mmCIF file of C-alpha atoms and ligand atoms in Angstrom:
data_model
loop_
_atom_site.group_PDB
_atom_site.id
_atom_site.type_symbol
_atom_site.label_atom_id
_atom_site.label_comp_id
_atom_site.label_asym_id
_atom_site.label_seq_id
_atom_site.Cartn_x
_atom_site.Cartn_y
_atom_site.Cartn_z
ATOM 1 C CA MET A 156 -30.781 4.344 -42.579
ATOM 2 C CA ASN A 157 -33.685 2.430 -43.999
ATOM 3 C CA LYS A 158 -32.613 1.802 -47.595
ATOM 4 C CA LYS A 159 -35.569 2.347 -49.896
ATOM 5 C CA ASN A 160 -33.813 2.185 -53.264
ATOM 6 C CA GLY A 161 -30.721 0.933 -55.012
ATOM 7 C CA VAL A 162 -28.765 3.321 -57.247
ATOM 8 C CA LYS A 163 -28.428 2.837 -60.970
ATOM 9 C CA ILE A 164 -25.839 4.706 -63.038
ATOM 10 C CA LEU A 165 -27.734 5.722 -66.162
ATOM 11 C CA GLY A 166 -24.960 7.493 -68.068
ATOM 12 C CA THR A 167 -21.844 9.639 -68.039
ATOM 13 C CA GLY A 168 -20.466 12.513 -70.127
ATOM 14 C CA SER A 169 -17.495 14.826 -70.239
ATOM 15 C CA TYR A 170 -16.245 17.991 -71.840
ATOM 16 C CA PHE A 171 -12.869 19.670 -72.222
ATOM 17 C CA PRO A 172 -12.269 23.220 -73.455
ATOM 18 C CA LYS A 173 -10.765 23.315 -76.958
ATOM 19 C CA LYS A 174 -7.590 25.260 -76.145
ATOM 20 C CA VAL A 175 -4.547 23.017 -75.514
ATOM 21 C CA LEU A 176 -1.609 24.318 -73.473
ATOM 22 C CA THR A 177 1.464 22.120 -73.879
ATOM 23 C CA ASN A 178 4.537 21.895 -71.682
ATOM 24 C CA VAL A 179 6.474 23.527 -74.521
ATOM 25 C CA ASP A 180 4.025 26.461 -74.429
ATOM 26 C CA LEU A 181 4.670 26.729 -70.668
ATOM 27 C CA GLU A 182 8.427 26.966 -71.284
ATOM 28 C CA LYS A 183 7.680 30.398 -72.759
ATOM 29 C CA ILE A 184 5.702 31.526 -69.693
ATOM 30 C CA VAL A 185 7.773 30.321 -66.704
ATOM 31 C CA ASP A 186 11.222 28.888 -66.029
ATOM 32 C CA THR A 187 10.346 25.248 -66.667
ATOM 33 C CA SER A 188 10.886 22.509 -69.220
ATOM 34 C CA ASP A 189 8.865 19.790 -70.905
ATOM 35 C CA GLU A 190 11.407 17.347 -69.487
ATOM 36 C CA TRP A 191 10.858 18.500 -65.848
ATOM 37 C CA ILE A 192 7.073 18.523 -66.085
ATOM 38 C CA SER A 193 6.870 15.165 -67.911
ATOM 39 C CA THR A 194 9.217 13.291 -65.617
ATOM 40 C CA ARG A 195 8.048 14.861 -62.314
ATOM 41 C CA THR A 196 4.292 14.742 -63.031
ATOM 42 C CA GLY A 197 3.447 12.757 -66.199
ATOM 43 C CA ILE A 198 1.638 15.787 -67.643
ATOM 44 C CA LYS A 199 2.290 16.713 -71.312
ATOM 45 C CA GLU A 200 -0.611 19.071 -71.929
ATOM 46 C CA ARG A 201 -3.784 20.429 -70.353
ATOM 47 C CA ARG A 202 -6.960 22.128 -71.602
ATOM 48 C CA ILE A 203 -7.594 25.789 -70.818
ATOM 49 C CA ALA A 204 -11.010 27.476 -70.870
ATOM 50 C CA GLU A 205 -11.599 30.710 -72.755
ATOM 51 C CA GLU A 206 -12.015 33.893 -70.717
ATOM 52 C CA ASN A 207 -15.766 33.895 -71.373
ATOM 53 C CA GLU A 208 -16.234 30.132 -70.996
ATOM 54 C CA TYR A 209 -17.255 29.492 -67.400
ATOM 55 C CA THR A 210 -17.265 26.441 -65.118
ATOM 56 C CA SER A 211 -21.056 26.206 -65.530
ATOM 57 C CA ASP A 212 -20.593 26.235 -69.344
ATOM 58 C CA ILE A 213 -18.292 23.222 -69.375
ATOM 59 C CA ALA A 214 -20.453 21.559 -66.684
ATOM 60 C CA TYR A 215 -23.423 22.123 -69.017
ATOM 61 C CA LYS A 216 -21.691 20.477 -71.987
ATOM 62 C CA ALA A 217 -20.693 17.441 -69.908
ATOM 63 C CA SER A 218 -24.241 17.248 -68.487
ATOM 64 C CA ILE A 219 -25.866 17.332 -71.936
ATOM 65 C CA GLU A 220 -23.714 14.394 -73.004
ATOM 66 C CA ALA A 221 -24.552 12.452 -69.828
ATOM 67 C CA LEU A 222 -28.284 13.150 -70.307
ATOM 68 C CA LYS A 223 -28.031 11.893 -73.891
ATOM 69 C CA THR A 224 -26.284 8.681 -72.807
ATOM 70 C CA ALA A 225 -28.849 8.191 -70.061
ATOM 71 C CA GLU A 226 -31.647 8.928 -72.559
ATOM 72 C CA ILE A 227 -33.438 11.314 -70.230
ATOM 73 C CA SER A 228 -34.362 14.994 -70.441
ATOM 74 C CA PRO A 229 -33.288 17.715 -67.983
ATOM 75 C CA LYS A 230 -36.913 17.814 -66.772
ATOM 76 C CA GLN A 231 -36.512 14.336 -65.294
ATOM 77 C CA ILE A 232 -33.670 15.484 -63.007
ATOM 78 C CA ASP A 233 -34.823 16.200 -59.473
ATOM 79 C CA LEU A 234 -31.488 17.272 -57.948
ATOM 80 C CA ILE A 235 -28.422 18.965 -59.428
ATOM 81 C CA LEU A 236 -25.170 18.589 -57.542
ATOM 82 C CA VAL A 237 -21.893 20.189 -58.684
ATOM 83 C CA ALA A 238 -18.557 19.338 -57.058
ATOM 84 C CA THR A 239 -16.178 22.224 -57.689
ATOM 85 C CA ILE A 240 -13.539 24.423 -56.091
ATOM 86 C CA SER A 241 -13.466 26.788 -59.072
ATOM 87 C CA PRO A 242 -17.063 28.016 -59.197
ATOM 88 C CA ASP A 243 -18.448 30.702 -61.524
ATOM 89 C CA MET A 244 -18.857 32.929 -58.438
ATOM 90 C CA LEU A 245 -18.711 32.553 -54.641
ATOM 91 C CA PHE A 246 -22.491 32.539 -54.926
ATOM 92 C CA PRO A 247 -24.938 31.706 -56.405
ATOM 93 C CA SER A 248 -23.756 28.140 -56.753
ATOM 94 C CA THR A 249 -22.447 26.856 -60.074
ATOM 95 C CA ALA A 250 -25.242 24.255 -59.778
ATOM 96 C CA CYS A 251 -27.800 27.092 -59.979
ATOM 97 C CA PHE A 252 -26.092 28.543 -63.074
ATOM 98 C CA LEU A 253 -26.087 25.036 -64.560
ATOM 99 C CA GLN A 254 -29.789 24.631 -63.802
ATOM 100 C CA LYS A 255 -30.494 27.872 -65.669
ATOM 101 C CA LYS A 256 -28.483 26.668 -68.696
ATOM 102 C CA LEU A 257 -30.218 23.281 -68.692
ATOM 103 C CA GLY A 258 -33.578 25.014 -68.660
ATOM 104 C CA SER A 259 -34.816 22.469 -66.199
ATOM 105 C CA LYS A 260 -37.904 23.209 -64.126
ATOM 106 C CA LEU A 261 -37.227 26.143 -61.830
ATOM 107 C CA SER A 262 -37.909 24.245 -58.636
ATOM 108 C CA THR A 263 -35.157 21.624 -59.134
ATOM 109 C CA PRO A 264 -32.892 21.951 -56.088
ATOM 110 C CA ALA A 265 -29.262 22.630 -56.946
ATOM 111 C CA PHE A 266 -26.167 23.091 -54.850
ATOM 112 C CA ASP A 267 -22.363 22.927 -54.955
ATOM 113 C CA LEU A 268 -20.155 20.693 -52.911
ATOM 114 C CA SER A 269 -16.573 21.598 -51.971
ATOM 115 C CA ALA A 270 -14.189 18.727 -51.280
ATOM 116 C CA ALA A 271 -11.348 19.647 -53.662
ATOM 117 C CA CYS A 272 -9.981 16.712 -55.659
ATOM 118 C CA SER A 273 -12.141 14.208 -53.752
ATOM 119 C CA GLY A 274 -15.224 16.247 -54.729
ATOM 120 C CA PHE A 275 -16.714 13.776 -57.190
ATOM 121 C CA ILE A 276 -16.456 10.883 -54.721
ATOM 122 C CA TYR A 277 -17.949 13.041 -51.957
ATOM 123 C CA GLY A 278 -20.725 13.954 -54.418
ATOM 124 C CA LEU A 279 -21.304 10.322 -55.306
ATOM 125 C CA THR A 280 -21.710 9.535 -51.614
ATOM 126 C CA VAL A 281 -24.227 12.361 -51.135
ATOM 127 C CA ALA A 282 -26.169 11.414 -54.285
ATOM 128 C CA ARG A 283 -26.219 7.769 -53.197
ATOM 129 C CA ALA A 284 -27.593 8.644 -49.748
ATOM 130 C CA PHE A 285 -30.324 10.871 -51.230
ATOM 131 C CA ILE A 286 -31.431 8.164 -53.647
ATOM 132 C CA GLU A 287 -31.226 5.305 -51.152
ATOM 133 C CA SER A 288 -33.289 7.273 -48.632
ATOM 134 C CA GLY A 289 -35.968 7.891 -51.251
ATOM 135 C CA LEU A 290 -35.620 11.694 -51.011
ATOM 136 C CA TYR A 291 -34.607 12.168 -54.671
ATOM 137 C CA LYS A 292 -34.989 9.782 -57.597
ATOM 138 C CA THR A 293 -32.799 11.104 -60.408
ATOM 139 C CA ILE A 294 -29.657 13.126 -59.740
ATOM 140 C CA LEU A 295 -27.272 14.943 -62.057
ATOM 141 C CA LEU A 296 -23.833 14.872 -60.431
ATOM 142 C CA VAL A 297 -21.061 16.971 -61.997
ATOM 143 C CA GLY A 298 -17.369 17.483 -61.278
ATOM 144 C CA ALA A 299 -16.279 20.680 -63.044
ATOM 145 C CA GLU A 300 -13.189 22.840 -62.719
ATOM 146 C CA GLU A 301 -11.461 25.768 -64.357
ATOM 147 C CA LEU A 302 -8.348 25.807 -62.218
ATOM 148 C CA SER A 303 -6.499 27.792 -64.898
ATOM 149 C CA LYS A 304 -8.387 30.821 -63.540
ATOM 150 C CA PHE A 305 -7.152 30.211 -59.979
ATOM 151 C CA VAL A 306 -3.418 29.758 -60.517
ATOM 152 C CA ASP A 307 -0.574 32.238 -60.380
ATOM 153 C CA TRP A 308 0.847 32.070 -63.906
ATOM 154 C CA THR A 309 4.233 33.249 -62.578
ATOM 155 C CA ASP A 310 4.529 30.381 -60.053
ATOM 156 C CA ARG A 311 6.098 27.385 -61.789
ATOM 157 C CA ASN A 312 5.464 25.235 -58.688
ATOM 158 C CA THR A 313 1.726 25.240 -59.374
ATOM 159 C CA CYS A 314 0.823 26.672 -62.801
ATOM 160 C CA VAL A 315 2.196 23.683 -64.717
ATOM 161 C CA LEU A 316 0.043 21.212 -62.779
ATOM 162 C CA PHE A 317 -3.581 22.174 -63.283
ATOM 163 C CA GLY A 318 -6.115 22.184 -66.104
ATOM 164 C CA ASP A 319 -9.793 22.629 -66.930
ATOM 165 C CA GLY A 320 -12.542 20.108 -67.666
ATOM 166 C CA ALA A 321 -15.872 18.686 -66.574
ATOM 167 C CA GLY A 322 -17.532 15.308 -66.187
ATOM 168 C CA ALA A 323 -21.117 14.340 -65.366
ATOM 169 C CA MET A 324 -23.057 11.311 -64.216
ATOM 170 C CA ILE A 325 -26.782 10.597 -64.040
ATOM 171 C CA LEU A 326 -27.858 8.430 -61.108
ATOM 172 C CA SER A 327 -31.332 7.071 -60.597
ATOM 173 C CA ALA A 328 -33.354 5.066 -58.087
ATOM 174 C CA SER A 329 -33.755 1.394 -58.906
ATOM 175 C CA LYS A 330 -35.557 -1.468 -57.170
ATOM 176 C CA GLU A 331 -33.600 -4.120 -59.106
ATOM 177 C CA GLU A 332 -30.014 -2.923 -59.358
ATOM 178 C CA ASP A 333 -27.385 -1.249 -57.202
ATOM 179 C CA ASP A 334 -24.431 0.157 -59.121
ATOM 180 C CA ILE A 335 -22.787 1.818 -56.111
ATOM 181 C CA LEU A 336 -21.369 -1.013 -54.066
ATOM 182 C CA SER A 337 -19.601 1.183 -51.519
ATOM 183 C CA THR A 338 -18.193 4.627 -50.812
ATOM 184 C CA TYR A 339 -15.658 5.684 -48.205
ATOM 185 C CA LEU A 340 -14.709 9.242 -47.206
ATOM 186 C CA GLU A 341 -12.115 10.890 -44.961
ATOM 187 C CA ALA A 342 -10.988 14.434 -44.181
ATOM 188 C CA GLU A 343 -8.079 15.849 -42.174
ATOM 189 C CA GLY A 344 -8.571 19.566 -41.665
ATOM 190 C CA ALA A 345 -5.341 19.720 -39.657
ATOM 191 C CA TYR A 346 -3.501 19.859 -43.008
ATOM 192 C CA SER A 347 -5.628 22.581 -44.561
ATOM 193 C CA ASP A 348 -2.616 24.905 -44.960
ATOM 194 C CA LEU A 349 -0.677 22.583 -47.281
ATOM 195 C CA LEU A 350 -2.974 23.002 -50.293
ATOM 196 C CA PHE A 351 -5.310 25.955 -50.293
ATOM 197 C CA LEU A 352 -6.538 29.160 -51.874
ATOM 198 C CA PRO A 353 -6.268 31.777 -49.128
ATOM 199 C CA GLY A 354 -7.871 34.843 -50.728
ATOM 200 C CA GLY A 355 -11.463 35.849 -51.379
ATOM 201 C CA GLY A 356 -13.036 34.363 -48.242
ATOM 202 C CA THR A 357 -13.586 35.782 -44.766
ATOM 203 C CA VAL A 358 -9.940 35.242 -43.734
ATOM 204 C CA ASN A 359 -8.574 37.379 -46.570
ATOM 205 C CA PRO A 360 -11.364 39.390 -48.198
ATOM 206 C CA VAL A 361 -10.180 40.788 -51.532
ATOM 207 C CA THR A 362 -8.120 43.969 -51.178
ATOM 208 C CA THR A 363 -5.354 45.418 -53.318
ATOM 209 C CA LYS A 364 -2.932 43.942 -50.738
ATOM 210 C CA THR A 365 -4.319 40.391 -51.137
ATOM 211 C CA MET A 366 -4.168 40.872 -54.904
ATOM 212 C CA ASP A 367 -0.535 42.040 -54.737
ATOM 213 C CA GLU A 368 0.303 39.045 -52.547
ATOM 214 C CA LYS A 369 -1.499 36.791 -55.052
ATOM 215 C CA LEU A 370 -3.641 35.272 -52.323
ATOM 216 C CA HIS A 371 -6.322 34.592 -54.941
ATOM 217 C CA ALA A 372 -4.195 31.779 -56.421
ATOM 218 C CA ILE A 373 -3.660 28.169 -55.338
ATOM 219 C CA LYS A 374 -0.798 27.621 -52.860
ATOM 220 C CA MET A 375 0.694 24.183 -52.375
ATOM 221 C CA GLN A 376 3.500 22.505 -50.444
ATOM 222 C CA GLY A 377 3.915 19.916 -53.205
ATOM 223 C CA LYS A 378 6.266 17.523 -51.448
ATOM 224 C CA GLU A 379 4.161 17.377 -48.267
ATOM 225 C CA VAL A 380 0.982 16.849 -50.284
ATOM 226 C CA PHE A 381 2.659 14.093 -52.294
ATOM 227 C CA LYS A 382 3.769 12.309 -49.108
ATOM 228 C CA ALA A 383 0.245 12.321 -47.695
ATOM 229 C CA ALA A 384 -1.521 11.468 -50.963
ATOM 230 C CA VAL A 385 -0.009 7.998 -51.428
ATOM 231 C CA PRO A 386 -0.956 6.387 -48.074
ATOM 232 C CA LYS A 387 -4.288 8.214 -47.900
ATOM 233 C CA MET A 388 -5.373 7.012 -51.343
ATOM 234 C CA ALA A 389 -4.258 3.464 -50.550
ATOM 235 C CA ILE A 390 -6.212 3.483 -47.258
ATOM 236 C CA ALA A 391 -9.365 4.818 -48.943
ATOM 237 C CA ALA A 392 -9.081 2.257 -51.758
ATOM 238 C CA LYS A 393 -8.752 -0.607 -49.248
ATOM 239 C CA LYS A 394 -11.621 0.627 -47.049
ATOM 240 C CA ALA A 395 -14.025 0.983 -49.983
ATOM 241 C CA LEU A 396 -13.091 -2.494 -51.175
ATOM 242 C CA GLU A 397 -13.730 -3.941 -47.699
ATOM 243 C CA LEU A 398 -17.104 -2.175 -47.493
ATOM 244 C CA SER A 399 -18.134 -3.513 -50.903
ATOM 245 C CA GLY A 400 -17.432 -7.131 -49.978
ATOM 246 C CA LYS A 401 -15.429 -7.470 -53.209
ATOM 247 C CA GLN A 402 -11.838 -8.634 -53.695
ATOM 248 C CA LEU A 403 -9.018 -6.847 -55.552
ATOM 249 C CA GLU A 404 -9.376 -9.393 -58.394
ATOM 250 C CA ASP A 405 -13.026 -8.378 -58.893
ATOM 251 C CA ILE A 406 -12.019 -4.835 -59.883
ATOM 252 C CA LYS A 407 -11.727 -4.497 -63.666
ATOM 253 C CA LEU A 408 -10.221 -1.015 -63.581
ATOM 254 C CA PHE A 409 -8.829 1.384 -60.965
ATOM 255 C CA ILE A 410 -9.417 5.041 -61.703
ATOM 256 C CA PRO A 411 -7.284 7.203 -59.407
ATOM 257 C CA HIS A 412 -7.274 10.982 -59.104
ATOM 258 C CA GLN A 413 -4.896 12.275 -61.776
ATOM 259 C CA ALA A 414 -2.523 14.623 -59.906
ATOM 260 C CA ASN A 415 0.849 13.043 -60.567
ATOM 261 C CA ILE A 416 1.837 9.822 -62.380
ATOM 262 C CA ARG A 417 4.358 9.080 -59.604
ATOM 263 C CA ILE A 418 1.550 9.220 -57.009
ATOM 264 C CA ILE A 419 -0.613 6.932 -59.165
ATOM 265 C CA GLU A 420 2.219 4.399 -59.585
ATOM 266 C CA ALA A 421 3.069 4.470 -55.867
ATOM 267 C CA VAL A 422 -0.584 3.886 -54.894
ATOM 268 C CA ALA A 423 -0.866 0.989 -57.384
ATOM 269 C CA LYS A 424 2.285 -0.536 -55.911
ATOM 270 C CA LYS A 425 0.963 -0.170 -52.345
ATOM 271 C CA LEU A 426 -2.270 -1.870 -53.364
ATOM 272 C CA GLY A 427 -0.429 -4.606 -55.266
ATOM 273 C CA ILE A 428 -2.079 -3.917 -58.622
ATOM 274 C CA SER A 429 -0.284 -3.744 -61.955
ATOM 275 C CA MET A 430 -0.446 -0.530 -63.974
ATOM 276 C CA ASP A 431 -2.336 -2.231 -66.806
ATOM 277 C CA ARG A 432 -5.378 -2.228 -64.498
ATOM 278 C CA VAL A 433 -4.995 1.473 -63.699
ATOM 279 C CA PHE A 434 -6.491 4.171 -65.923
ATOM 280 C CA VAL A 435 -4.195 7.106 -66.668
ATOM 281 C CA ASN A 436 -5.003 10.179 -68.753
ATOM 282 C CA ILE A 437 -3.034 12.807 -66.819
ATOM 283 C CA HIS A 438 -0.714 13.371 -69.809
ATOM 284 C CA LYS A 439 -3.635 14.996 -71.679
ATOM 285 C CA THR A 440 -5.519 16.689 -68.825
ATOM 286 C CA GLY A 441 -3.253 17.769 -65.990
ATOM 287 C CA ASN A 442 -4.866 17.897 -62.568
ATOM 288 C CA ILE A 443 -8.535 18.911 -62.894
ATOM 289 C CA SER A 444 -9.383 18.320 -59.238
ATOM 290 C CA SER A 445 -12.984 17.151 -58.747
ATOM 291 C CA ALA A 446 -13.334 16.421 -62.479
ATOM 292 C CA THR A 447 -10.490 13.896 -62.793
ATOM 293 C CA THR A 448 -12.183 10.646 -61.753
ATOM 294 C CA ILE A 449 -15.444 11.246 -63.633
ATOM 295 C CA THR A 450 -13.779 12.426 -66.872
ATOM 296 C CA ALA A 451 -11.390 9.455 -66.694
ATOM 297 C CA LEU A 452 -14.337 7.087 -66.122
ATOM 298 C CA ASP A 453 -16.188 8.580 -69.073
ATOM 299 C CA GLU A 454 -13.118 8.175 -71.276
ATOM 300 C CA ALA A 455 -12.591 4.573 -70.108
ATOM 301 C CA ILE A 456 -16.183 3.802 -71.140
ATOM 302 C CA LYS A 457 -15.821 5.579 -74.505
ATOM 303 C CA VAL A 458 -12.610 3.742 -75.438
ATOM 304 C CA ASN A 459 -14.123 0.383 -74.337
ATOM 305 C CA LYS A 460 -11.591 -0.098 -71.564
ATOM 306 C CA VAL A 461 -14.583 -1.210 -69.496
ATOM 307 C CA GLN A 462 -17.824 -2.950 -70.479
ATOM 308 C CA LYS A 463 -21.327 -2.892 -69.061
ATOM 309 C CA GLY A 464 -21.378 -4.785 -65.763
ATOM 310 C CA ASP A 465 -17.674 -4.243 -64.943
ATOM 311 C CA ILE A 466 -16.733 -3.242 -61.413
ATOM 312 C CA ILE A 467 -14.536 -0.161 -61.096
ATOM 313 C CA GLU A 468 -12.839 1.566 -58.199
ATOM 314 C CA LEU A 469 -12.497 5.356 -58.067
ATOM 315 C CA VAL A 470 -10.061 6.825 -55.547
ATOM 316 C CA ALA A 471 -9.041 10.414 -54.848
ATOM 317 C CA PHE A 472 -7.131 12.722 -52.532
ATOM 318 C CA GLY A 473 -7.000 16.494 -52.326
ATOM 319 C CA GLY A 474 -6.947 19.775 -50.433
ATOM 320 C CA GLY A 475 -8.516 19.675 -47.024
ATOM 321 C CA PHE A 476 -7.045 17.128 -46.837
ATOM 322 C CA THR A 477 -9.878 15.051 -48.176
ATOM 323 C CA SER A 478 -9.778 11.523 -49.526
ATOM 324 C CA GLY A 479 -12.266 8.938 -50.658
ATOM 325 C CA ALA A 480 -12.972 5.909 -52.784
ATOM 326 C CA ALA A 481 -15.973 4.259 -54.373
ATOM 327 C CA ILE A 482 -16.681 0.858 -55.860
ATOM 328 C CA ILE A 483 -19.167 1.138 -58.705
ATOM 329 C CA ARG A 484 -20.637 -1.019 -61.449
ATOM 330 C CA ILE A 485 -21.147 0.608 -64.828
HETATM 331 O O1 LIG B 149 -4.620 17.213 -56.508
HETATM 332 C C1 LIG B 149 -4.417 17.359 -55.157
HETATM 333 C C2 LIG B 149 -3.202 16.777 -54.717
HETATM 334 N N1 LIG B 149 -2.047 17.371 -55.338
HETATM 335 C C3 LIG B 149 -1.017 16.610 -55.511
HETATM 336 O O2 LIG B 149 -1.136 15.450 -55.256
HETATM 337 C C4 LIG B 149 0.304 17.181 -55.935
HETATM 338 C C5 LIG B 149 1.378 16.567 -55.097
HETATM 339 N N2 LIG B 149 2.732 17.004 -55.345
HETATM 340 C C6 LIG B 149 3.392 16.771 -56.498
HETATM 341 O O3 LIG B 149 2.848 16.236 -57.431
HETATM 342 C C7 LIG B 149 4.863 17.123 -56.557
HETATM 343 O O4 LIG B 149 5.324 17.434 -55.271
HETATM 344 C C8 LIG B 149 5.183 18.298 -57.522
HETATM 345 C C9 LIG B 149 5.011 17.844 -58.952
HETATM 346 C C10 LIG B 149 4.278 19.470 -57.228
HETATM 347 C C11 LIG B 149 6.645 18.732 -57.355
HETATM 348 O O5 LIG B 149 7.512 17.645 -57.532
HETATM 349 P P1 LIG B 149 8.671 17.377 -56.482
HETATM 350 O O6 LIG B 149 9.421 16.226 -56.961
HETATM 351 O O7 LIG B 149 8.041 17.273 -55.120
HETATM 352 O O8 LIG B 149 9.557 18.655 -56.646
HETATM 353 P P2 LIG B 149 9.922 19.788 -55.566
HETATM 354 O O9 LIG B 149 8.722 20.593 -55.230
HETATM 355 O O10 LIG B 149 10.668 19.172 -54.447
HETATM 356 O O11 LIG B 149 10.911 20.653 -56.411
HETATM 357 C C12 LIG B 149 12.156 20.133 -56.851
HETATM 358 C C13 LIG B 149 12.851 21.207 -57.631
HETATM 359 C C14 LIG B 149 12.930 22.551 -56.890
HETATM 360 O O12 LIG B 149 14.170 23.138 -57.194
HETATM 361 P P3 LIG B 149 15.365 23.109 -56.114
HETATM 362 O O13 LIG B 149 14.823 23.787 -54.888
HETATM 363 O O14 LIG B 149 15.645 21.654 -55.901
HETATM 364 O O15 LIG B 149 16.438 23.848 -56.818
HETATM 365 C C15 LIG B 149 11.833 23.352 -57.532
HETATM 366 O O16 LIG B 149 12.062 24.734 -57.470
HETATM 367 O O17 LIG B 149 12.145 21.470 -58.844
HETATM 368 C C16 LIG B 149 11.889 22.860 -58.960
HETATM 369 N N3 LIG B 149 10.642 23.057 -59.667
HETATM 370 C C17 LIG B 149 10.583 23.168 -61.011
HETATM 371 N N4 LIG B 149 11.523 23.128 -61.963
HETATM 372 C C18 LIG B 149 11.112 23.249 -63.253
HETATM 373 C C19 LIG B 149 9.395 23.153 -59.160
HETATM 374 N N5 LIG B 149 8.503 23.331 -60.140
HETATM 375 C C20 LIG B 149 9.216 23.336 -61.304
HETATM 376 C C21 LIG B 149 8.874 23.472 -62.663
HETATM 377 N N6 LIG B 149 9.850 23.411 -63.585
HETATM 378 N N7 LIG B 149 7.590 23.641 -63.050
#
């Protein structure tokens, strides 16, 4: 591709629903314990959206903050991209609902992208390609999830793991700077049955039978997913680093997908990086799929864990399987 522009990251934002659900609260819902959840996953609490607070609502709040940081108005956005696996509806896209809430000009193209927990990194890759090609100049990229509405609250294997939240980033064309040094993506559809939501699509259209069988909730073979996540995240992290021409020492902070603290620690060990260079906020958020890396990045910026000009690596793995990594400069 003939690269016409570099990509500048103008700003980030995030939003979490107000309601906190702790492990102790979960003890009253399913046969679990704070001790099991904390030691097996690192999660202490997660945020849960209200019944009438939709994915596009939390995406909107994160977007408004990102627009403020970037000091631009919604009218300056010429593409809206939302990575999500928990959309407002099967269609229209959550990106279209977000466009309506932003009040941006009606012609702004908007679409959703589905790559599960790697969604934000897939989105970053798409946004980068659009900007570099010269097709779009200023893109609003969001990772937003309300997984609390897609879990079986009687299944302790999954309901303790997930949470709700949204993060946003504004990317813009630049002749001088390039803040995305590399991106790397992979998918392995052969493992699609290890982490999936079987109901509501063409395989299992909604019927009372699919409802009774709870096919509308996330199903996961946790152990198998765990085993794949560690090597896949390490491979993606290494590939993105290679593509960027940078060395491990150049990376100020690693921001991995927050699914399980034991996965994060194992990936750090495989890469040979100490945990003080790895950002962790899973204890407060749980797994928020496509929103984990962007909300963690936004928090790292807000708490001054990173400064302007620092190089950061994002890495993720999720249902699909999908995996990916990106080296960025903030
Ligand atoms: O974001 C996309 C990627 N997703 C992930 O990366 C998640 C990957 N997987 C994991 O994080 C872990 O596999 C889990 C946290 C889901 C599970 O941890 P585990 O160490 O693999 O446990 P397990 O599934 O092997 O279960 C061990 C035991 C079982 O009991 P038995 O059969 O040994 O008697 C489970 O029934 O723990 C039991 N268990 C629970 N006990 C208390 C499972 N869930 C719970 C629970 N509370 N919530």
